[in-house]
Tab-separated table of C-alpha atoms in Angstrom:
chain	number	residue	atom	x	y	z
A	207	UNK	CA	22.638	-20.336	25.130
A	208	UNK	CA	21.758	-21.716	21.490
A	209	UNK	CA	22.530	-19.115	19.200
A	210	UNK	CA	19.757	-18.759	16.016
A	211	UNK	CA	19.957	-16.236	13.356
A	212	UNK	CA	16.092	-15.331	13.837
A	213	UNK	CA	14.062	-16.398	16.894
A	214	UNK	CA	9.585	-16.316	15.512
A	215	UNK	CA	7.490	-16.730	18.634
A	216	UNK	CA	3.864	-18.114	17.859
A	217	UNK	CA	3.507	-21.197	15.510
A	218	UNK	CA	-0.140	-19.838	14.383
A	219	UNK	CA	-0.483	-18.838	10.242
A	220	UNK	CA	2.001	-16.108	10.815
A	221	UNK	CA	4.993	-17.560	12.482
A	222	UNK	CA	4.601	-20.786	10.841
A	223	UNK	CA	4.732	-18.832	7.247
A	224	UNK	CA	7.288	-16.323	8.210
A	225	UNK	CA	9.244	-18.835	9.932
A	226	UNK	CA	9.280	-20.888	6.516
A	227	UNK	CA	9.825	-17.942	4.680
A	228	UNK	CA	12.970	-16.775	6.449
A	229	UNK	CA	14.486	-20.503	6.287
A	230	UNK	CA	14.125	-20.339	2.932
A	231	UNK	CA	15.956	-17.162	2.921
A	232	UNK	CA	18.927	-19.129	4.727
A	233	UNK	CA	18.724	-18.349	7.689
A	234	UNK	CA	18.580	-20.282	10.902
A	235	UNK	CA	15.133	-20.133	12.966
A	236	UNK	CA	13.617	-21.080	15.517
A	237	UNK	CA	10.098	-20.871	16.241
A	238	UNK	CA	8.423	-20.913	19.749
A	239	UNK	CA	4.759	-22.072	20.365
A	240	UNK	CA	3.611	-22.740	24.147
A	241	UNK	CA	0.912	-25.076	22.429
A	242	UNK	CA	1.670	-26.889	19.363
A	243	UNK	CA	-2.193	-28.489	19.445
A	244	UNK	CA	-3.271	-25.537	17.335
A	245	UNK	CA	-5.161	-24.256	19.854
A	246	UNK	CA	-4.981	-20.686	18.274
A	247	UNK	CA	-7.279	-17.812	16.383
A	248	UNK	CA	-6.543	-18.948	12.703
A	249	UNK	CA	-6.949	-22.478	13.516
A	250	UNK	CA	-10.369	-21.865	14.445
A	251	UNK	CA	-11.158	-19.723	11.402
A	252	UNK	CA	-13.356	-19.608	8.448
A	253	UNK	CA	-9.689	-19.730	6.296
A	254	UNK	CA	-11.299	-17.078	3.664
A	255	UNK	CA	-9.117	-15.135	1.286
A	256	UNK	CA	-10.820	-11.862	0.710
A	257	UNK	CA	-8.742	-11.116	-2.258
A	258	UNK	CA	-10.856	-8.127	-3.179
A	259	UNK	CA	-10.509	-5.923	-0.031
A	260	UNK	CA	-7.395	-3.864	-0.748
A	261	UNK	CA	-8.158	0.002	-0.504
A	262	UNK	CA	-4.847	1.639	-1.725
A	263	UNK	CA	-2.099	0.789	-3.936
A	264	UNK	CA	-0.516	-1.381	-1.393
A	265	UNK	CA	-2.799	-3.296	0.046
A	266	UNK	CA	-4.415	-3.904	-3.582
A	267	UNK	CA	-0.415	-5.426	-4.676
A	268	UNK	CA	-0.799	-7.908	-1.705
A	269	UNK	CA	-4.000	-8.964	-2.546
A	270	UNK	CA	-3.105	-9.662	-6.026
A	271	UNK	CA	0.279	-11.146	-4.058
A	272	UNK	CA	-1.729	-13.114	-1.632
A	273	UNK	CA	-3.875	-14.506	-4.474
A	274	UNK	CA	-1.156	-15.643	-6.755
A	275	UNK	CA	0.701	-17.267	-3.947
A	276	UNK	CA	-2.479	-19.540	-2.537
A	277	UNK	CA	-2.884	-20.669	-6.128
A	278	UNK	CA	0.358	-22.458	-5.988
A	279	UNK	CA	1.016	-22.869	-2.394
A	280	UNK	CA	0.084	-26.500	-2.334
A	281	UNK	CA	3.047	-27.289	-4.865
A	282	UNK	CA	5.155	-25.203	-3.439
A	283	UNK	CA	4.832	-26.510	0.125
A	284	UNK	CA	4.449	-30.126	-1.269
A	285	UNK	CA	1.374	-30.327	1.451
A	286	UNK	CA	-1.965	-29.786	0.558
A	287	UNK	CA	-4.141	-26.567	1.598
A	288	UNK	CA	-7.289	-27.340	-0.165
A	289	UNK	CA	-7.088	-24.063	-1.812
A	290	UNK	CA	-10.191	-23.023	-4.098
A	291	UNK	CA	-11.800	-19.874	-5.377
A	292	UNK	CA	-15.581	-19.863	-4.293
A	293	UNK	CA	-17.829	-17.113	-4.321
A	294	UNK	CA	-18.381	-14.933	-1.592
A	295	UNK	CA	-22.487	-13.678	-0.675
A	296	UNK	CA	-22.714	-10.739	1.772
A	297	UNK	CA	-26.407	-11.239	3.039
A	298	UNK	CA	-28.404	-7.841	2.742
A	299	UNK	CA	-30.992	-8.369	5.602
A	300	UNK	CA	-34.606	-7.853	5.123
A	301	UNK	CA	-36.327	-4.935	4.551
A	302	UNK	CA	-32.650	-2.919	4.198
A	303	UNK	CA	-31.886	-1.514	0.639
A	304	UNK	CA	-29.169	-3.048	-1.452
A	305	UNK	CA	-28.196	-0.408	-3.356
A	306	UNK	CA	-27.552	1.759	-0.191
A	307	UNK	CA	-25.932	-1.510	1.581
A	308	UNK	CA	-23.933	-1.775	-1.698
A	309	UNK	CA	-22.295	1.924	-1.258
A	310	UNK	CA	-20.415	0.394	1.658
A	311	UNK	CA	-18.409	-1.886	-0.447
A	312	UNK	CA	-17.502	0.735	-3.459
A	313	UNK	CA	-14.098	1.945	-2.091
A	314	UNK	CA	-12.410	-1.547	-2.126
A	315	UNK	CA	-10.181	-3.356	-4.773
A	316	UNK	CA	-12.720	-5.019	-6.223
A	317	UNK	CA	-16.714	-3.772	-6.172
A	318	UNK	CA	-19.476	-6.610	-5.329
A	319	UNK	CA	-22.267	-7.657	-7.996
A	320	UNK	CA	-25.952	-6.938	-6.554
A	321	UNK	CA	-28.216	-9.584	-6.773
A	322	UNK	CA	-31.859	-9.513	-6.233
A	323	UNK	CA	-33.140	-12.628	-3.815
A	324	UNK	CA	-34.132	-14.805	-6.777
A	325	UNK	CA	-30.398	-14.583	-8.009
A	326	UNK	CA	-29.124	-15.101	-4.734
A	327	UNK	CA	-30.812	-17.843	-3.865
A	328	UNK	CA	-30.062	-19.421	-7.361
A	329	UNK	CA	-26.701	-19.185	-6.463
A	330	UNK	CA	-26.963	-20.446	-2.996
A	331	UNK	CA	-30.054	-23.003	-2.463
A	332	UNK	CA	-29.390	-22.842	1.346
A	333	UNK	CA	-30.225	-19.282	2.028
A	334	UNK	CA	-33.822	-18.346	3.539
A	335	UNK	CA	-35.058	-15.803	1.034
A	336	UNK	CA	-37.340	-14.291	3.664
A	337	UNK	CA	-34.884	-13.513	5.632
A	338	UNK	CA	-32.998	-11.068	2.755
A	339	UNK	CA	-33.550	-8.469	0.474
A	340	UNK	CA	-30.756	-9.249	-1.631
A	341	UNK	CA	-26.920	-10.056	-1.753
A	342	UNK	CA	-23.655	-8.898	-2.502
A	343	UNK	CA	-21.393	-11.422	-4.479
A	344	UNK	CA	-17.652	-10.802	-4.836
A	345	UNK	CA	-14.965	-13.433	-5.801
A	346	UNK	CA	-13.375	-14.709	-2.970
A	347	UNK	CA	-10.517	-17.652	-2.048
A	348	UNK	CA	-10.709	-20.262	0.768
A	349	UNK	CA	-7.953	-22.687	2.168
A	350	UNK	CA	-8.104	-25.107	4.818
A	351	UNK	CA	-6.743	-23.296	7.992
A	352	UNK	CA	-5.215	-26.138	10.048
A	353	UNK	CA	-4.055	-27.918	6.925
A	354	UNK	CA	-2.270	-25.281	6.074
A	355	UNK	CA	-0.434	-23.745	9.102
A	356	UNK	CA	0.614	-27.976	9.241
A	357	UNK	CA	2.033	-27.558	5.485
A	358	UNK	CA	3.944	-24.485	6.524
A	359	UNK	CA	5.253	-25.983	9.049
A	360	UNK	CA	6.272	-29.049	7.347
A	361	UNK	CA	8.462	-27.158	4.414
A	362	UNK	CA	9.593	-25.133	7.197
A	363	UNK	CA	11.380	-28.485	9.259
A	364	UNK	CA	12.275	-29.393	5.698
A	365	UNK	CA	14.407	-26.802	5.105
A	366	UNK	CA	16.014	-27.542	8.548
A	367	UNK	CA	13.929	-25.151	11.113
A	368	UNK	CA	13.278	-26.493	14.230
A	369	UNK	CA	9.861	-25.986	16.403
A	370	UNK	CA	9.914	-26.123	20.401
A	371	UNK	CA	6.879	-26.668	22.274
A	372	UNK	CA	7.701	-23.691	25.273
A	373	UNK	CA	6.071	-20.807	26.894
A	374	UNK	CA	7.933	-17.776	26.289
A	375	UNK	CA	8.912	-15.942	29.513
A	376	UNK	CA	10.892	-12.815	28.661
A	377	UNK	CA	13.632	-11.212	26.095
A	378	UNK	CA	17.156	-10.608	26.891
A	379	UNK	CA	18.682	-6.835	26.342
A	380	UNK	CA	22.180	-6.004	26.284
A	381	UNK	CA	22.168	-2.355	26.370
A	382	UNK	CA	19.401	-1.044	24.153
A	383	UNK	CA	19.461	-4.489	21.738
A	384	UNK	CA	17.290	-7.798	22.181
A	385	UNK	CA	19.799	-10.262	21.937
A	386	UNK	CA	17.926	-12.873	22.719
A	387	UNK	CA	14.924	-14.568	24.686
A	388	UNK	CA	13.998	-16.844	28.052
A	389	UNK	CA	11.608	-19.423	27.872
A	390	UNK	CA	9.895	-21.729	30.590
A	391	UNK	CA	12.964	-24.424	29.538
A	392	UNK	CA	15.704	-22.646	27.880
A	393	UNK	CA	17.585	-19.419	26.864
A	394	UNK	CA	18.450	-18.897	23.149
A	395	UNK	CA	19.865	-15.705	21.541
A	396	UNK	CA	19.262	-14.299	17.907
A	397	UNK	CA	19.842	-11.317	16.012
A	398	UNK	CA	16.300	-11.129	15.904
A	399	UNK	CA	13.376	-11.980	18.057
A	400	UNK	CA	10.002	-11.467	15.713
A	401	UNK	CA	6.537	-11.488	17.756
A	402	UNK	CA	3.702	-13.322	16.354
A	403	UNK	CA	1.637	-14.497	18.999
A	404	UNK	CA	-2.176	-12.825	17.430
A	405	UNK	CA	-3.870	-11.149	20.046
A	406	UNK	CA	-1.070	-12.463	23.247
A	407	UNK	CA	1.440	-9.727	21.402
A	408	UNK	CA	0.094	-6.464	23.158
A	409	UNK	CA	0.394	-8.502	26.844
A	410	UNK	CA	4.130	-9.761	25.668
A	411	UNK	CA	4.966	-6.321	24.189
A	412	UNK	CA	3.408	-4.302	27.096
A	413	UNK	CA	5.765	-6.278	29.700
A	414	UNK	CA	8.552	-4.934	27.329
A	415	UNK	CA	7.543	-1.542	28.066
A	416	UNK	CA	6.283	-1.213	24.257
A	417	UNK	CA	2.939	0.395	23.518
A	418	UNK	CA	1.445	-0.387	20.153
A	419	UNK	CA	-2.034	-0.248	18.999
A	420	UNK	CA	-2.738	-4.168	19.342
A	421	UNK	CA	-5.915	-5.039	20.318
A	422	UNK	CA	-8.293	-8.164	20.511
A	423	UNK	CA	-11.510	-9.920	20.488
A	424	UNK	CA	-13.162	-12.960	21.572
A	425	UNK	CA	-14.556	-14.878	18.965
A	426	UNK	CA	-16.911	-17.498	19.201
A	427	UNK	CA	-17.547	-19.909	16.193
A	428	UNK	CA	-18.903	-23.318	16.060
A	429	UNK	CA	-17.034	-26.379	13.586
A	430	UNK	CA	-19.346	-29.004	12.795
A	431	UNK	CA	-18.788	-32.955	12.045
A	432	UNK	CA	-19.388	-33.515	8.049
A	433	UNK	CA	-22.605	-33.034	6.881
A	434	UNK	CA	-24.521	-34.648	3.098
A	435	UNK	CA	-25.812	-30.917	3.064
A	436	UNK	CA	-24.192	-28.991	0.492
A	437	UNK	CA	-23.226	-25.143	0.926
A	438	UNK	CA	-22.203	-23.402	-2.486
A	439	UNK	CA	-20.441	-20.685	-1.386
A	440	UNK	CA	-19.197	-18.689	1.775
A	441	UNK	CA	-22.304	-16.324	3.545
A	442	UNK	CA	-21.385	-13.839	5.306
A	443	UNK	CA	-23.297	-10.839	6.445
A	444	UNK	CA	-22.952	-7.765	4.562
A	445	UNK	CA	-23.023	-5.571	8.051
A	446	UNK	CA	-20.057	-3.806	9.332
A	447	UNK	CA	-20.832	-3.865	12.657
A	448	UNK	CA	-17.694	-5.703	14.029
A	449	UNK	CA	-15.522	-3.064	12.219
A	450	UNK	CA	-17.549	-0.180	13.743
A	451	UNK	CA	-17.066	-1.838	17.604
A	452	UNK	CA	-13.650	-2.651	17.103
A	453	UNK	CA	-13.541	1.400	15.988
A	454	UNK	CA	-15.498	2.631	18.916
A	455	UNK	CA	-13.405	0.691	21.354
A	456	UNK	CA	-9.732	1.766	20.938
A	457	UNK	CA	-11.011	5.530	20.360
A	458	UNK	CA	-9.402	8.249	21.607
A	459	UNK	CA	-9.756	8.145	25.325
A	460	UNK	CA	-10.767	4.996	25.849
A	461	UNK	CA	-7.580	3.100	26.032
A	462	UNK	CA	-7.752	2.616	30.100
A	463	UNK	CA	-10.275	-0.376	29.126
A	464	UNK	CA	-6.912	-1.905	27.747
A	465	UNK	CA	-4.455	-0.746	30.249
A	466	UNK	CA	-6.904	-1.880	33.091
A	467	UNK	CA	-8.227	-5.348	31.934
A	468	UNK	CA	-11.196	-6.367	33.634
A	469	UNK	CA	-14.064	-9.197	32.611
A	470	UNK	CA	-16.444	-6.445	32.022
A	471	UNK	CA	-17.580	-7.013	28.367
A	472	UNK	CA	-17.623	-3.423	26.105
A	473	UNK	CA	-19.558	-4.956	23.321
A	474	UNK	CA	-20.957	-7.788	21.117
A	475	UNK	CA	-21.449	-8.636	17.553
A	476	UNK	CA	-23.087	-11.496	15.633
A	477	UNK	CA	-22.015	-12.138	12.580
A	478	UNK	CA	-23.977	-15.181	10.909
A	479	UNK	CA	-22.032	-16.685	8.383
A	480	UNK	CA	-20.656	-19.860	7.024
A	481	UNK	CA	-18.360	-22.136	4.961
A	482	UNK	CA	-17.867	-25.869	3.932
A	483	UNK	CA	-14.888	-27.754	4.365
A	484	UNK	CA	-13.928	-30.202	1.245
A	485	UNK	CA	-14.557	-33.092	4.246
A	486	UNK	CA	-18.229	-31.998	4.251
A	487	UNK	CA	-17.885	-30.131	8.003
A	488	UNK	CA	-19.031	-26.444	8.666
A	489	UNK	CA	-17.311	-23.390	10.354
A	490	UNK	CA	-20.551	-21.428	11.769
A	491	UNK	CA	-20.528	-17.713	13.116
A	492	UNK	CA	-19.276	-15.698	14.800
A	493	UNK	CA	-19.384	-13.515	17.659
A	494	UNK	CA	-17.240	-11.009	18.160
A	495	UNK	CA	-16.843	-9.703	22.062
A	496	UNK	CA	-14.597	-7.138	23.139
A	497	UNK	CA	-13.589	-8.405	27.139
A	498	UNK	CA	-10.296	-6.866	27.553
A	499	UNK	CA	-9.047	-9.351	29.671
A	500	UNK	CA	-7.418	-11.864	27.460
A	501	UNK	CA	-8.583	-14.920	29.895
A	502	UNK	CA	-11.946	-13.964	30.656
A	503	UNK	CA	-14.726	-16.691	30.160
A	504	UNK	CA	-17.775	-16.748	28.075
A	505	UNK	CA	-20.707	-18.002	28.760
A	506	UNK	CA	-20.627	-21.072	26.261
A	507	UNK	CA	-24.301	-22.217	26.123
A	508	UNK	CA	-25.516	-18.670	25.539
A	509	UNK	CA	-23.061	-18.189	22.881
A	510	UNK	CA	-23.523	-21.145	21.027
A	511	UNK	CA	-27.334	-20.332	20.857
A	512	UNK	CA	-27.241	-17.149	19.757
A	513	UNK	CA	-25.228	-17.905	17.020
A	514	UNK	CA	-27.310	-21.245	15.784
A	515	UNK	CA	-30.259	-18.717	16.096
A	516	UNK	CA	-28.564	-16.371	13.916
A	517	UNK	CA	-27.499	-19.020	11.498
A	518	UNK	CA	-30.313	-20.662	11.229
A	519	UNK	CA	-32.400	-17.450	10.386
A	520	UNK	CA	-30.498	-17.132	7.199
A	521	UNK	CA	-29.634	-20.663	6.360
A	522	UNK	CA	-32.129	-23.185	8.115
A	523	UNK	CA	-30.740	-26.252	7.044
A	524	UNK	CA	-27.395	-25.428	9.230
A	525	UNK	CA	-28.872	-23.925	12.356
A	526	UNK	CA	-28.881	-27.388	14.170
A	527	UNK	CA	-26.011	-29.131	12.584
A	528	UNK	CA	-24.280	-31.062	15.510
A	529	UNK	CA	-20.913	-29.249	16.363
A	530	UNK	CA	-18.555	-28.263	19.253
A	531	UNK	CA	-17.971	-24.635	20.445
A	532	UNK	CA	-14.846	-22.704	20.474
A	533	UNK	CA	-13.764	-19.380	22.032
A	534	UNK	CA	-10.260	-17.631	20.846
A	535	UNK	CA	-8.820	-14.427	20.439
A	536	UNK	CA	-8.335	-12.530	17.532
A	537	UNK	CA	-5.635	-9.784	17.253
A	538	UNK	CA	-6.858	-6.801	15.499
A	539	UNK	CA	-5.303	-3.085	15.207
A	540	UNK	CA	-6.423	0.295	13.830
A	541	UNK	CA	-4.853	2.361	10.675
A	542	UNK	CA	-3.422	-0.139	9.243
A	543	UNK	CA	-5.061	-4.006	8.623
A	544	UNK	CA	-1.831	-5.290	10.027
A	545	UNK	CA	1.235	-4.806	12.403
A	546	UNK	CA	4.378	-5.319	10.505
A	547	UNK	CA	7.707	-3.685	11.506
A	548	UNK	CA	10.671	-3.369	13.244
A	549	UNK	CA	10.242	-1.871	16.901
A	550	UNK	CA	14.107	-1.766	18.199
A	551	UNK	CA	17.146	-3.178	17.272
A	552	UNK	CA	16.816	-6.932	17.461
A	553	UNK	CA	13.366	-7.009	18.055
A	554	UNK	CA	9.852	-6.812	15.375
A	555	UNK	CA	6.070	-7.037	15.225
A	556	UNK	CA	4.211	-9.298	12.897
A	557	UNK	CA	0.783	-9.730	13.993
A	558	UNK	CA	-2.420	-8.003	13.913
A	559	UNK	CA	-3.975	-9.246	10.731
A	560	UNK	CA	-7.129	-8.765	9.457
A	561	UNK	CA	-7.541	-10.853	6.443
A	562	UNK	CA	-4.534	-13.503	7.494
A	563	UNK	CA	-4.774	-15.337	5.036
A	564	UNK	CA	-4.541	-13.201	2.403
A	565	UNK	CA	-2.206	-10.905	4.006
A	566	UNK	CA	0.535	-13.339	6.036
A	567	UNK	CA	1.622	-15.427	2.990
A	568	UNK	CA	2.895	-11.988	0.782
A	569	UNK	CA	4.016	-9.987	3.455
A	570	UNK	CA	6.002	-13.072	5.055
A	571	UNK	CA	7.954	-13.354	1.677
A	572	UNK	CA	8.882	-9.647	1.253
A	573	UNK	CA	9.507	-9.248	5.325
A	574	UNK	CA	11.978	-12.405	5.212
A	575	UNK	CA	13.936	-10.775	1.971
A	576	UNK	CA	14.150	-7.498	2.848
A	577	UNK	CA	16.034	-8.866	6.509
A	578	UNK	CA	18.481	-11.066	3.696
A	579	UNK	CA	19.042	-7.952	2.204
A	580	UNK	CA	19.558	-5.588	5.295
């Protein structure tokens, strides 16, 4: 067997920067991906870092973490992840009030600015100022997501990790420990075997016997080739709706959807949003659909329309931008906006994430010290 001091499986944002993170802390890694063409959630994301979403002491110290880090990330990594700070407009649909849509947003770190529709649309040319009765403008941060999962990986081989291109098969016990794990082309043994694989970590952990509160969705976005049209911010909608069916569908009782995956769909969201790219391309979206089998399709062509239809209703100019569809799953859980910690001896959860982005790069650094220091 190859022996490692730390075995990460799942090469997406969070094993890439916790993989870098604990070679910096000296020790030896691997890290496991069973697709190293990026084929994963955070690839396919809008890359936004919603600095001002932290609702407790915590979470508020790794936003202010998370935002400190992104600003010199780039340097750090010697790679470049296109960071900026851009502003951030929740749509308020028409004929909805602001001020009560506004009460939503009061509890978090930082508390959005109102604007009327002439301010908004001041601030962002694009938006249809029929279609809203207002916005909600909070600082936000933005990164490239594929150039940077690439930039974390490239520090990480750097500092000597190593990446393998396999499909991870199963751990390997001795006793009650995880000593180490099988792939679909080797064995390798660790002290510690740390799960990142997004929303495949409840199948992996499930096979293990371990029940956590993992969940996921399919999301469906659409990237677009560069564009001369020129988006000033990030628009999202201010509706909570994806929060509220992610809530309703891991409630009490109904966790036999999960246990018995099927293709039958439990619910839908549209979320009609987007952001430019430096190169001039769009991320448009999303939909959010709760199919608790992890391989289920989706119907693309009704997809895709829907959520040009719902794009296009707030920002015309975008609706028919040429652009490819993409489907992947996005790991969410409940409590907490993450899954972070150690589950048995030798073996620990790091997936999860809402708010990657902002969330992976702090809690990699203080997860990869505190193992030094254990």
């Amino acid at each position: 067997m190859n022996n490692y001091d730390v075995v990460v499986v799942g090469a997406g944002l969070t094993g890439s920067a916790l993989s870098y993170e604990l070679a910096k802390q000296k020790f030896k890694v691997l890290l496991v991906e069973k697709n190293l063409n990026f084929d994963n959630a955070t690839a396919y994301s809008y890359g936004g870092i919603a600095h001002w979403c932290g609702t407790n002491d915590f979470t508020n110290k790794l936003c202010e973490e998370g935002l400190n880090i992104h600003r010199n990330l780039t340097a750090e990594l010697g790679s470049e992840t296109e960071f900026r700070e851009i502003d951030l407009l929740f749509t308020i649909p028409a004929p909805s009030t602001p001020t009560e849509v506004a009460k939503n947003y009061q509890h978090f770190r930082l508390t959005p600015e109102l604007l009327d529709i002439k301010n908004s649309c001041e601030l962002e040319p694009l938006l249809n100022p029929e279609s809203i009765s207002g916005c909600l403008r909070l600082p936000h941060g933005h990164v490239n997501p594929l150039k940077t999962i690439l930039a974390y990986q490239n520090a990480y081989k750097q500092l000597g990790g190593e990446i393998v291109e396999q499909t991870f098969i199963s751990t390997v016990k001795k006793e009650d420990k995880i000593t180490g794990i099988i792939t679909d082309k080797n064995k390798y043994s660790a002290s510690k075997i740390i799960i990142c694989a997004g929303a495949h970590s409840r199948q992996i952990l499930a096979e293990m016997g371990i029940k956590l509160p993992l969940y996921f969705t399919h999301a469906q976005l659409i990237k677009t080739k560069p564009s001369h049209i020129k988006l000033r911010t990030l628009v999202m909608p201010s509706t909570t709706a994806r929060f509220l069916l992610e809530k309703d569908v891991t409630a009490l009782g109904k966790n036999s959807l999960w246990e018995n995956p099927t293709n039958e769909l439990q619910g839908e969201v549209l979320e009609p949003g987007a952001i430019q790219f430096l190169d001039g391309s769009f991320c448009l979206g999303q939909i959010s659909q709760i199919i608790t089998n992890i391989s289920a399709p989706v119907h693309s062509t009704v997809s895709e329309q829907k959520i040009r239809e719902g794009v296009e209703h707030y920002l015309p100019l975008l609706g028919l931008l040429e652009g490819r569809w993409y489907n992947c799953q996005v790991a969410f859980t409940t409590g907490m906006p993450f899954q972070v910690k150690e589950l048995k001896e030798g073996l620990a959860i790091f997936s999860g994430f809402t708010s990657p982005f902002l969330f992976v790069p702090p809690l990699a650094k203080r997860f990869a010290r505190d193992l030094r220091q254990s």
